[in-house]
């Protein structure tokens, strides 16, 4: 089975479900608590590009993204905000041999394997 990395927030139901689904299918999963160990700028840029850009990776629900004007901001502004406050990164991000993707819904996590 494939080795998968998941940017995980244990408080997020979708993230917990994606992790459980990957493990149930026998994948070895490296769990990165991205709130405690945020990605560096290069990694964040690579992942954002893979999922369709910074806008696609932006989490607005339960964050101050709207107040910061991020939904209408350019990619550089969004990326800088995510680097400063990783709660703005949507989750779970799943990085596998076939794809890097935002696993929403959780079942799409298997598409990365």
CSV table of C-alpha atoms in Angstrom, one decimal:
chain,number,residue,atom,x,y,z
A,1,UNK,CA,0.0,0.0,0.0
A,2,UNK,CA,1.0,3.6,-0.6
A,3,UNK,CA,2.6,5.9,1.9
A,4,UNK,CA,0.4,8.9,2.4
A,5,UNK,CA,0.9,12.2,4.3
A,6,UNK,CA,-2.1,14.0,5.7
A,7,UNK,CA,-2.2,17.6,7.0
A,8,UNK,CA,-4.5,16.8,9.9
A,9,UNK,CA,-6.5,18.7,12.5
A,10,UNK,CA,-7.7,16.2,15.1
A,11,UNK,CA,-10.6,18.6,16.0
A,12,UNK,CA,-12.0,18.4,12.4
A,13,UNK,CA,-14.5,15.6,11.6
A,14,UNK,CA,-13.6,15.5,7.9
A,15,UNK,CA,-9.9,15.2,8.8
A,16,UNK,CA,-10.6,12.4,11.2
A,17,UNK,CA,-12.7,10.6,8.7
A,18,UNK,CA,-10.2,10.9,5.9
A,19,UNK,CA,-7.4,9.6,8.2
A,20,UNK,CA,-9.6,6.6,9.3
A,21,UNK,CA,-10.5,5.8,5.7
A,22,UNK,CA,-6.9,5.8,4.6
A,23,UNK,CA,-5.9,3.6,7.6
A,24,UNK,CA,-8.8,1.2,7.0
A,25,UNK,CA,-7.6,0.7,3.5
A,26,UNK,CA,-4.2,-0.3,4.7
A,27,UNK,CA,-2.2,2.8,3.9
A,28,UNK,CA,0.8,3.9,6.0
A,29,UNK,CA,-0.1,7.4,7.0
A,30,UNK,CA,2.3,10.1,8.1
A,31,UNK,CA,0.2,12.6,10.2
A,32,UNK,CA,1.3,16.2,10.2
A,33,UNK,CA,-0.5,18.4,12.7
A,34,UNK,CA,-0.2,21.4,10.5
A,35,UNK,CA,-1.4,23.8,13.2
A,36,UNK,CA,1.6,22.8,15.4
A,37,UNK,CA,4.1,22.2,12.6
A,38,UNK,CA,3.0,24.4,9.7
A,39,UNK,CA,4.4,24.0,6.2
A,40,UNK,CA,7.2,26.3,5.0
A,41,UNK,CA,6.5,28.7,2.1
A,42,UNK,CA,7.8,26.4,-0.6
A,43,UNK,CA,5.7,23.4,0.6
A,44,UNK,CA,2.6,25.5,1.0
A,45,UNK,CA,3.1,26.9,-2.5
A,46,UNK,CA,3.5,23.4,-4.0
A,47,UNK,CA,0.4,22.1,-2.3
A,48,UNK,CA,-1.6,25.2,-3.2
A,49,UNK,CA,-0.7,24.8,-6.9
A,50,UNK,CA,-1.6,21.1,-6.7
A,51,UNK,CA,-5.1,21.8,-5.3
A,52,UNK,CA,-6.0,24.6,-7.7
A,53,UNK,CA,-4.4,27.7,-6.1
A,54,UNK,CA,-4.3,29.5,-2.8
A,55,UNK,CA,-8.0,30.4,-3.1
A,56,UNK,CA,-8.9,26.7,-3.3
A,57,UNK,CA,-6.7,25.9,-0.2
A,58,UNK,CA,-8.2,28.8,1.9
A,59,UNK,CA,-10.4,27.9,4.8
A,60,UNK,CA,-13.1,30.6,5.4
A,61,UNK,CA,-15.4,28.7,7.8
A,62,UNK,CA,-14.5,29.2,11.4
A,63,UNK,CA,-11.7,31.6,10.6
A,64,UNK,CA,-11.2,35.4,10.2
A,65,UNK,CA,-10.6,35.0,6.5
A,66,UNK,CA,-13.6,37.1,5.6
A,67,UNK,CA,-12.6,39.9,8.0
A,68,UNK,CA,-9.1,39.9,6.4
A,69,UNK,CA,-10.6,40.2,2.9
A,70,UNK,CA,-9.0,37.0,1.8
A,71,UNK,CA,-11.8,35.5,-0.3
A,72,UNK,CA,-11.2,38.3,-2.8
A,73,UNK,CA,-7.4,38.7,-2.3
A,74,UNK,CA,-4.6,37.6,-4.7
A,75,UNK,CA,-2.7,34.4,-4.2
A,76,UNK,CA,0.4,36.1,-2.7
A,77,UNK,CA,-1.8,37.8,0.0
A,78,UNK,CA,-3.6,34.5,0.8
A,79,UNK,CA,-0.3,32.6,1.0
A,80,UNK,CA,1.2,35.1,3.4
A,81,UNK,CA,-1.9,35.0,5.6
A,82,UNK,CA,-1.8,31.2,5.7
A,83,UNK,CA,1.9,31.2,6.6
A,84,UNK,CA,1.2,33.7,9.4
A,85,UNK,CA,-1.9,31.8,10.7
A,86,UNK,CA,-2.1,28.1,9.5
A,87,UNK,CA,-5.7,27.8,10.7
A,88,UNK,CA,-6.5,29.5,7.3
A,89,UNK,CA,-5.3,26.4,5.5
A,90,UNK,CA,-8.2,24.1,4.7
A,91,UNK,CA,-8.0,20.5,5.7
A,92,UNK,CA,-7.4,17.7,5.3
A,93,UNK,CA,-4.7,17.9,2.7
A,94,UNK,CA,-3.7,14.5,1.5
A,95,UNK,CA,-0.4,14.0,-0.3
A,96,UNK,CA,0.1,10.6,-2.0
A,97,UNK,CA,1.8,9.0,-5.0
A,98,UNK,CA,-1.2,9.7,-7.3
A,99,UNK,CA,-2.2,13.1,-6.2
A,100,UNK,CA,-2.1,16.0,-3.7
A,101,UNK,CA,-5.6,17.0,-2.8
A,102,UNK,CA,-7.9,18.6,-0.4
A,103,UNK,CA,-10.0,15.7,0.9
A,104,UNK,CA,-13.4,17.2,1.0
A,105,UNK,CA,-15.4,15.1,1.2
A,106,UNK,CA,-13.2,12.7,3.2
A,107,UNK,CA,-13.8,9.8,0.7
A,108,UNK,CA,-11.7,11.6,-1.9
A,109,UNK,CA,-8.6,11.0,0.3
A,110,UNK,CA,-8.3,7.5,-1.4
A,111,UNK,CA,-7.8,9.2,-4.8
A,112,UNK,CA,-4.3,10.3,-3.6
A,113,UNK,CA,-3.2,6.7,-2.9
